[in-house]
Coordinates of C-alpha atoms and ligand atoms in Angstrom, one line a residue:
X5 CA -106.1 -135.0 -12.3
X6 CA -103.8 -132.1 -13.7
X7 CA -103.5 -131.5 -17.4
X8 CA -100.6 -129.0 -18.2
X9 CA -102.1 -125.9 -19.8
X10 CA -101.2 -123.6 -17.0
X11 CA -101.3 -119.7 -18.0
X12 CA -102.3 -120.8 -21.1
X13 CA -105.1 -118.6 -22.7
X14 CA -107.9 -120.6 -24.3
X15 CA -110.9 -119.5 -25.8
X16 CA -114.0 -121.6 -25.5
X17 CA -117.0 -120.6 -27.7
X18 CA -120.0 -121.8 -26.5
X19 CA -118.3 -121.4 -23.2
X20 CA -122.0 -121.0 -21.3
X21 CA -123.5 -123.7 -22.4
X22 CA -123.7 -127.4 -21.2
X23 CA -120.2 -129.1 -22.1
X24 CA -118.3 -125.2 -23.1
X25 CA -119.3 -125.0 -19.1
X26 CA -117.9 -127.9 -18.0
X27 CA -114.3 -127.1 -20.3
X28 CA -114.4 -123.8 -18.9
X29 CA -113.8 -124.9 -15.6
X30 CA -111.7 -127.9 -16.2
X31 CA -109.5 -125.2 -18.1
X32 CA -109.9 -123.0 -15.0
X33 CA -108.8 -125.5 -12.3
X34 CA -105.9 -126.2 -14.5
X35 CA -104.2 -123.1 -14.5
X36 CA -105.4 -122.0 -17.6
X37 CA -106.7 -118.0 -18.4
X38 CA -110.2 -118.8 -19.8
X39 CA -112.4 -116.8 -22.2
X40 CA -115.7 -117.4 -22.0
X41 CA -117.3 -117.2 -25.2
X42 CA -120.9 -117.0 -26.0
X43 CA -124.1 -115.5 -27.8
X44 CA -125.7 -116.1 -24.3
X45 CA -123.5 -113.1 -23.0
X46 CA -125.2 -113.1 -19.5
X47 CA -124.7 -117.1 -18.7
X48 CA -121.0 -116.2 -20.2
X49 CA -120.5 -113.2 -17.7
X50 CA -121.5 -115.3 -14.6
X51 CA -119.3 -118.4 -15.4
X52 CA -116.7 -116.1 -15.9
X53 CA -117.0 -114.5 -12.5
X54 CA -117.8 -118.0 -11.0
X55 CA -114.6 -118.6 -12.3
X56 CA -112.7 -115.5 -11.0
X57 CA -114.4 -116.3 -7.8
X58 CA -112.1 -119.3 -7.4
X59 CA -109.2 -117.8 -8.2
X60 CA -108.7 -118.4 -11.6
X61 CA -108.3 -115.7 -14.6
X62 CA -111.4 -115.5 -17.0
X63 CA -113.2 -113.1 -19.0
X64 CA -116.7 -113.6 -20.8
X65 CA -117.1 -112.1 -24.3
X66 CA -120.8 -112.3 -26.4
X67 CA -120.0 -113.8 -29.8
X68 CA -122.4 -114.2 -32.6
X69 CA -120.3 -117.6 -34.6
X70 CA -122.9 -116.7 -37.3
X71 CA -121.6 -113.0 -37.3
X72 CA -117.9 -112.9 -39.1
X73 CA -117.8 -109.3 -37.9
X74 CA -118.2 -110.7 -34.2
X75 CA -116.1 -113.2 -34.3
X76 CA -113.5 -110.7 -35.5
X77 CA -114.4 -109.0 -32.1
X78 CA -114.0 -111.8 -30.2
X79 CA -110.0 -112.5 -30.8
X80 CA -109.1 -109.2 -30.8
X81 CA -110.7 -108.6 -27.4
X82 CA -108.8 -111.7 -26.0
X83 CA -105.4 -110.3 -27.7
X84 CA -106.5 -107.1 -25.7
X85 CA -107.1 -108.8 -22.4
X86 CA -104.1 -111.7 -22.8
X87 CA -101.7 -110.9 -25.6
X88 CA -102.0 -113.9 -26.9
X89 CA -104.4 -117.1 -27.7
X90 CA -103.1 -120.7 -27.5
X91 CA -106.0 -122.8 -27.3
X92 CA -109.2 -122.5 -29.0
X93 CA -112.5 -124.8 -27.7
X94 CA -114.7 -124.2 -30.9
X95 CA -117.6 -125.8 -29.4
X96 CA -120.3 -123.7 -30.0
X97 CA -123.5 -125.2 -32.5
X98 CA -126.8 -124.3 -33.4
X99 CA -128.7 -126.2 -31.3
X100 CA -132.2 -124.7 -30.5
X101 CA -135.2 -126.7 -30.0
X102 CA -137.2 -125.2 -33.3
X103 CA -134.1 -126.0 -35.1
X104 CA -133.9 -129.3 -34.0
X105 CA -137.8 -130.1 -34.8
X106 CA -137.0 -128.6 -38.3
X107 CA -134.3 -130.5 -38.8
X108 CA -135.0 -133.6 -40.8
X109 CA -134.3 -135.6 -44.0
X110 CA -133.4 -134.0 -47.0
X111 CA -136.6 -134.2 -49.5
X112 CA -138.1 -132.2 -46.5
X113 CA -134.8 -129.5 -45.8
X114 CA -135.4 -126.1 -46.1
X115 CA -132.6 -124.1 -47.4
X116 CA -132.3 -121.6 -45.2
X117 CA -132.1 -124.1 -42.2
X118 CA -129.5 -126.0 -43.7
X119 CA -127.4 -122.6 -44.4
X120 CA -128.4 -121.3 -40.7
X121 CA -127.4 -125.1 -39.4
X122 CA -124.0 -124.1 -41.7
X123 CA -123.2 -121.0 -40.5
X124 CA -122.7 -121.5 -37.4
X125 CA -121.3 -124.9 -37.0
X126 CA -119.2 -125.2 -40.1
X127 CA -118.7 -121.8 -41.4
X128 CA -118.3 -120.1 -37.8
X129 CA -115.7 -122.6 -36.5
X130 CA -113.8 -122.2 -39.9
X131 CA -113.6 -118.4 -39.2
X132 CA -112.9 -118.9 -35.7
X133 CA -110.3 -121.8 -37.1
X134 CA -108.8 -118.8 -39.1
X135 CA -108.8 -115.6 -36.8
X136 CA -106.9 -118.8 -34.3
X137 CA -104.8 -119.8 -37.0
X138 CA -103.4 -116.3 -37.8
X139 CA -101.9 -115.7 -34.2
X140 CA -101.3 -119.1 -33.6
X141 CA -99.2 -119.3 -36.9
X142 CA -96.6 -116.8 -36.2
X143 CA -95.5 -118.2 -32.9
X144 CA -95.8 -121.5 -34.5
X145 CA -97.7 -123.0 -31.6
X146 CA -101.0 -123.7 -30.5
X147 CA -104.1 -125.9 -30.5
X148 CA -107.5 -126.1 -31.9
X149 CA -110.4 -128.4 -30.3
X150 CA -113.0 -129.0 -33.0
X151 CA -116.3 -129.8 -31.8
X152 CA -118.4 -132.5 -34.0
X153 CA -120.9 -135.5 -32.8
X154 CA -121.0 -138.8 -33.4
X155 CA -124.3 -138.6 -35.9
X156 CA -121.4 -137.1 -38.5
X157 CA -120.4 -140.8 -39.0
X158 CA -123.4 -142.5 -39.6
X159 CA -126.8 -142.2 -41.5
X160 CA -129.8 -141.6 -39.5
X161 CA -133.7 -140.3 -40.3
X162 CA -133.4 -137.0 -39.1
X163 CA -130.9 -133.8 -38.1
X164 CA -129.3 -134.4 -41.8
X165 CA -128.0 -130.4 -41.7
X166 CA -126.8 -131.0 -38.5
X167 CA -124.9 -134.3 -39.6
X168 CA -123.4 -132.7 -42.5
X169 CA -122.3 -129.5 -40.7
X170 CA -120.2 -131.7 -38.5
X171 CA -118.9 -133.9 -41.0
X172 CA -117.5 -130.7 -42.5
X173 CA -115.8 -130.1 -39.3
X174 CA -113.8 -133.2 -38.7
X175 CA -112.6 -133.0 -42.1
X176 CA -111.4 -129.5 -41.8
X177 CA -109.6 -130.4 -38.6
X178 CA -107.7 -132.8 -41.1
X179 CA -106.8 -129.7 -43.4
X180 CA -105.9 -127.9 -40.5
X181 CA -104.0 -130.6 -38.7
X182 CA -102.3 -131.2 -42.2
X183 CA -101.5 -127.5 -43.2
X184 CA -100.0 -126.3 -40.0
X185 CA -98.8 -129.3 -38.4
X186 CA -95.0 -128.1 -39.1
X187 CA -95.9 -125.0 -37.5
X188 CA -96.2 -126.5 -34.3
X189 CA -100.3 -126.7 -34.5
X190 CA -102.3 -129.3 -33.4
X191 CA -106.0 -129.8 -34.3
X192 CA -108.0 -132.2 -33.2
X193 CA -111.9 -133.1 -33.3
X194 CA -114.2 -134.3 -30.8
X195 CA -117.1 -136.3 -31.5
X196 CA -119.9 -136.6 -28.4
X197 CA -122.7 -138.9 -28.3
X198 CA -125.9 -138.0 -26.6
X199 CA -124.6 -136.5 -23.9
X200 CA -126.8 -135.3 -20.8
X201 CA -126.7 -131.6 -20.8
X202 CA -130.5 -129.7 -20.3
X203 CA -130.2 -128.6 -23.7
X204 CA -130.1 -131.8 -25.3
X205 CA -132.0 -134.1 -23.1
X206 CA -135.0 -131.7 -22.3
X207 CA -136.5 -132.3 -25.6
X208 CA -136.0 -136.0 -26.2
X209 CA -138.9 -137.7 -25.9
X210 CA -138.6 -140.7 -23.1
X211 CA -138.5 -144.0 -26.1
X212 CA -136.0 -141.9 -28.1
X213 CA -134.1 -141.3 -25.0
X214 CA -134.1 -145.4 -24.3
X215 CA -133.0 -146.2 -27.7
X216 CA -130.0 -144.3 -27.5
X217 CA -129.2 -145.6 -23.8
X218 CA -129.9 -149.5 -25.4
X219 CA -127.3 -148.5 -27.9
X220 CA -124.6 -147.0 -26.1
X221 CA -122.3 -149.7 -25.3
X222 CA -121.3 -148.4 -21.1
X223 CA -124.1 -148.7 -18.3
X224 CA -124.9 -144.6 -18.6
X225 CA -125.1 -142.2 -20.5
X226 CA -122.7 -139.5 -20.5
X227 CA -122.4 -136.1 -19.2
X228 CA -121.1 -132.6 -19.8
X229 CA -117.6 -133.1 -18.0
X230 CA -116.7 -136.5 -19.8
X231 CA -116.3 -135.0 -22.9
X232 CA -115.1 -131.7 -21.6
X233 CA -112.0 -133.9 -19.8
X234 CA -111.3 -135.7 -23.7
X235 CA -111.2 -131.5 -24.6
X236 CA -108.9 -131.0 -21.8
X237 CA -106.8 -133.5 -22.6
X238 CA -106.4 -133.1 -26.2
X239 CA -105.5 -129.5 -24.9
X240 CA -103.0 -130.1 -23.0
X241 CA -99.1 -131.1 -23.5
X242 CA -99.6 -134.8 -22.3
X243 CA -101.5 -134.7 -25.9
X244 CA -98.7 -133.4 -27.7
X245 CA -98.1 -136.6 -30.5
X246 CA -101.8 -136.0 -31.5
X247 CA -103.2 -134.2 -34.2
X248 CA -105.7 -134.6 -36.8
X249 CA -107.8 -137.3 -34.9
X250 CA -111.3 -137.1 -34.6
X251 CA -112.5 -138.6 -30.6
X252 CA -115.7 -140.1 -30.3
X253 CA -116.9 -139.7 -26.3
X254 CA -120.1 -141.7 -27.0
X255 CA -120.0 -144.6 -25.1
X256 CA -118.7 -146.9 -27.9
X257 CA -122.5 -146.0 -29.8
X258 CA -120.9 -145.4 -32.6
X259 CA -118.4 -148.7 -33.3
X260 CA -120.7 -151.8 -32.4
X261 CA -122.5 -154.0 -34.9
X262 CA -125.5 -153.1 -36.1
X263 CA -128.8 -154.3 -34.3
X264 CA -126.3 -154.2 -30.8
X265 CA -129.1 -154.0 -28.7
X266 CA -131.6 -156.1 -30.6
X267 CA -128.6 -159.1 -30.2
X268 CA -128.1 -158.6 -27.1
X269 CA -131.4 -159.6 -25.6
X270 CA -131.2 -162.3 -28.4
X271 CA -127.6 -164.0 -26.5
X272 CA -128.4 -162.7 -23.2
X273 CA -132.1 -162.8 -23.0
Ligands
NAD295 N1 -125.0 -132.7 -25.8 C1 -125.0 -133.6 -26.7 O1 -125.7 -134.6 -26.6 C2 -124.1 -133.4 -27.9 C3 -123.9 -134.5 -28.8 C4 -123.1 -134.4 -29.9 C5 -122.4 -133.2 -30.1 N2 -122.6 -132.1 -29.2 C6 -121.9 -130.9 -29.5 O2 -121.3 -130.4 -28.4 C7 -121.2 -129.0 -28.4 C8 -121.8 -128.4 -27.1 O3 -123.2 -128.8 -27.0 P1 -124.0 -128.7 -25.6 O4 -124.7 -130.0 -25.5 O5 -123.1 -128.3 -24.5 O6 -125.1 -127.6 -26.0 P2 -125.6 -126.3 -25.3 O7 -126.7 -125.8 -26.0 O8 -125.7 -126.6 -23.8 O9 -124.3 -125.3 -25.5 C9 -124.1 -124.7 -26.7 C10 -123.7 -123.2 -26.5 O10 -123.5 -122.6 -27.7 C11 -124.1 -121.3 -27.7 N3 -124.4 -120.9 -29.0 C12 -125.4 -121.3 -29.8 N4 -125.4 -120.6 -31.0 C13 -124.3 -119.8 -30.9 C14 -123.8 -118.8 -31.8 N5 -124.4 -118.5 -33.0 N6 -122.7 -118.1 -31.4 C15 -122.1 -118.3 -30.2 N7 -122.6 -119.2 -29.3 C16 -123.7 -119.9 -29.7 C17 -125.3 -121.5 -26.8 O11 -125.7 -120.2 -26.3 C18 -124.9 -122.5 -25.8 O12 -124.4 -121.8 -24.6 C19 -122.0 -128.6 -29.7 O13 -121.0 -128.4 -30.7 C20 -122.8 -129.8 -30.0 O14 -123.1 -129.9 -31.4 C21 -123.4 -132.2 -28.1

């Protein structure tokens, strides 16, 4: 499968991790220059010379999405290295297994998790959004992949910073989508559902785990390079009439009736 973004240069923060890992490569095999962008700098400096070792152009950078000052970094390293930026991947969350333990309903939120949950996914992508939007704007082209989750569209009993933050995301793809359309910039969201990287499945507990897989409407669950080829895609020129969507990759867990799985043993026994 070839997706046209050849010798384009994309970013991809949280380029290490799970899914980032995945879009690097995808990016990679397609032609694409690929920074690798990352707090985990080491993981970030081996995919990128994984990458390089098949032939494709790709530097790592450590980024701290909480840090403004780093992020700064970040794009003006890739202008140093490429000259240019036409694709960012924010992708990167706060996603650490205290956090998510902490993480719960709101008469039990402390504050300082909800801002740390904030700074990263919302306010960090915004700035990223921004430092993207300021060389993207001039040449009046580019793209921006906005990473949310499917919990931002529906209520649930815990991970309510988490929820919110990516609410705030797919919403500010639509003021980005919206603002800079006419300038030749499309922005478009991403939505996963549970989605089987280490990272998110090493902590869910086995009946959790079978409640999702009851709910999730295909015969699996998904994993790191499904939602990374949506990324791709979205990316890429084929995608070039859409902007300002939000793209859930969940398995359909998101759009069926509620008490799915319940029902279905109900009809089908
Ligand atoms: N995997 C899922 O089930 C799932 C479901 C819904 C949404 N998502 C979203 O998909 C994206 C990727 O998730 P993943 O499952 O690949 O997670 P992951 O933990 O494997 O990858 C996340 C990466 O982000 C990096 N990161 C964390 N904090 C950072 C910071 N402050 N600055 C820079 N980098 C930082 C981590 O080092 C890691 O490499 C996230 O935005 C996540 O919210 C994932």
């Amino acid at each position: 499968m070839a997706y046209t973004v050849d010798g384009k240069v994309v970013i991809v923060t949280g380029g290490a991790g799970g899914i980032g890992s995945e879009a690097c490569r995808l990016f990679a095999e397609n032609g694409a220059r690929v920074v690798v962008a990352d707090i985990a700098a080491e993981r970030a400096a081996d995919l990128a010379a994984e990458l390089r070792s098949g032939g494709a152009e790709a530097v790592h950078v450590g980024v701290n999405l909480a840090d403004e000052t780093s992020i700064k970094h970040l794009f003006e390293t890739t202008m140093a290295e490429y000259g240019t930026l036409d694709i960012i991947d924010n992708n990167a969350a706060l996603l650490s297994a205290e956090m998510a333990k902490r993480d719960g309903n709101i008469e039990h939120m402390a504050t300082e998790d909800w801002d740390a949950t904030f700074a990263v996914n919302t306010r960090g992508t915004m700035i990223a959004c921004r430092e993207a939007l300021k060389i993207m704007a001039p040449k009046k082209s580019g793209v921006i992949i906005n990473t949310a989750s499917n919990l931002a569209l529906q209520g649930n009993v815990i991970q309510a910073a988490y929820s919110a933050s990516k609410a705030a995301v797919i919403q500010m793809t639509r003021s980005i989508a919206t603002s800079h359309g006419k300038l030749g910039i499309r922005c478009n969201a991403v939505l996963p559902g549970l989605t089987g990287t280490p990272a998110a499945l090493e902590h869910l507990p086995q009946e959790l785990r079978e409640t999702v897989e009851e709910e999730t409407l295909t015969p699996y669950l998904g994993a790191p390079v499904d939602i990374a080829h949506l990324v791709i895609f979205l990316a890429s020129e084929e995608a070039r009439y859409i902007s300002g969507q939000a793209f859930a990759a969940d398995g359909g867990t998101s759009v069926h009736i509620p008490g799915f799985a319940r029902l279905r043993r109900f009809f089908n026994g």
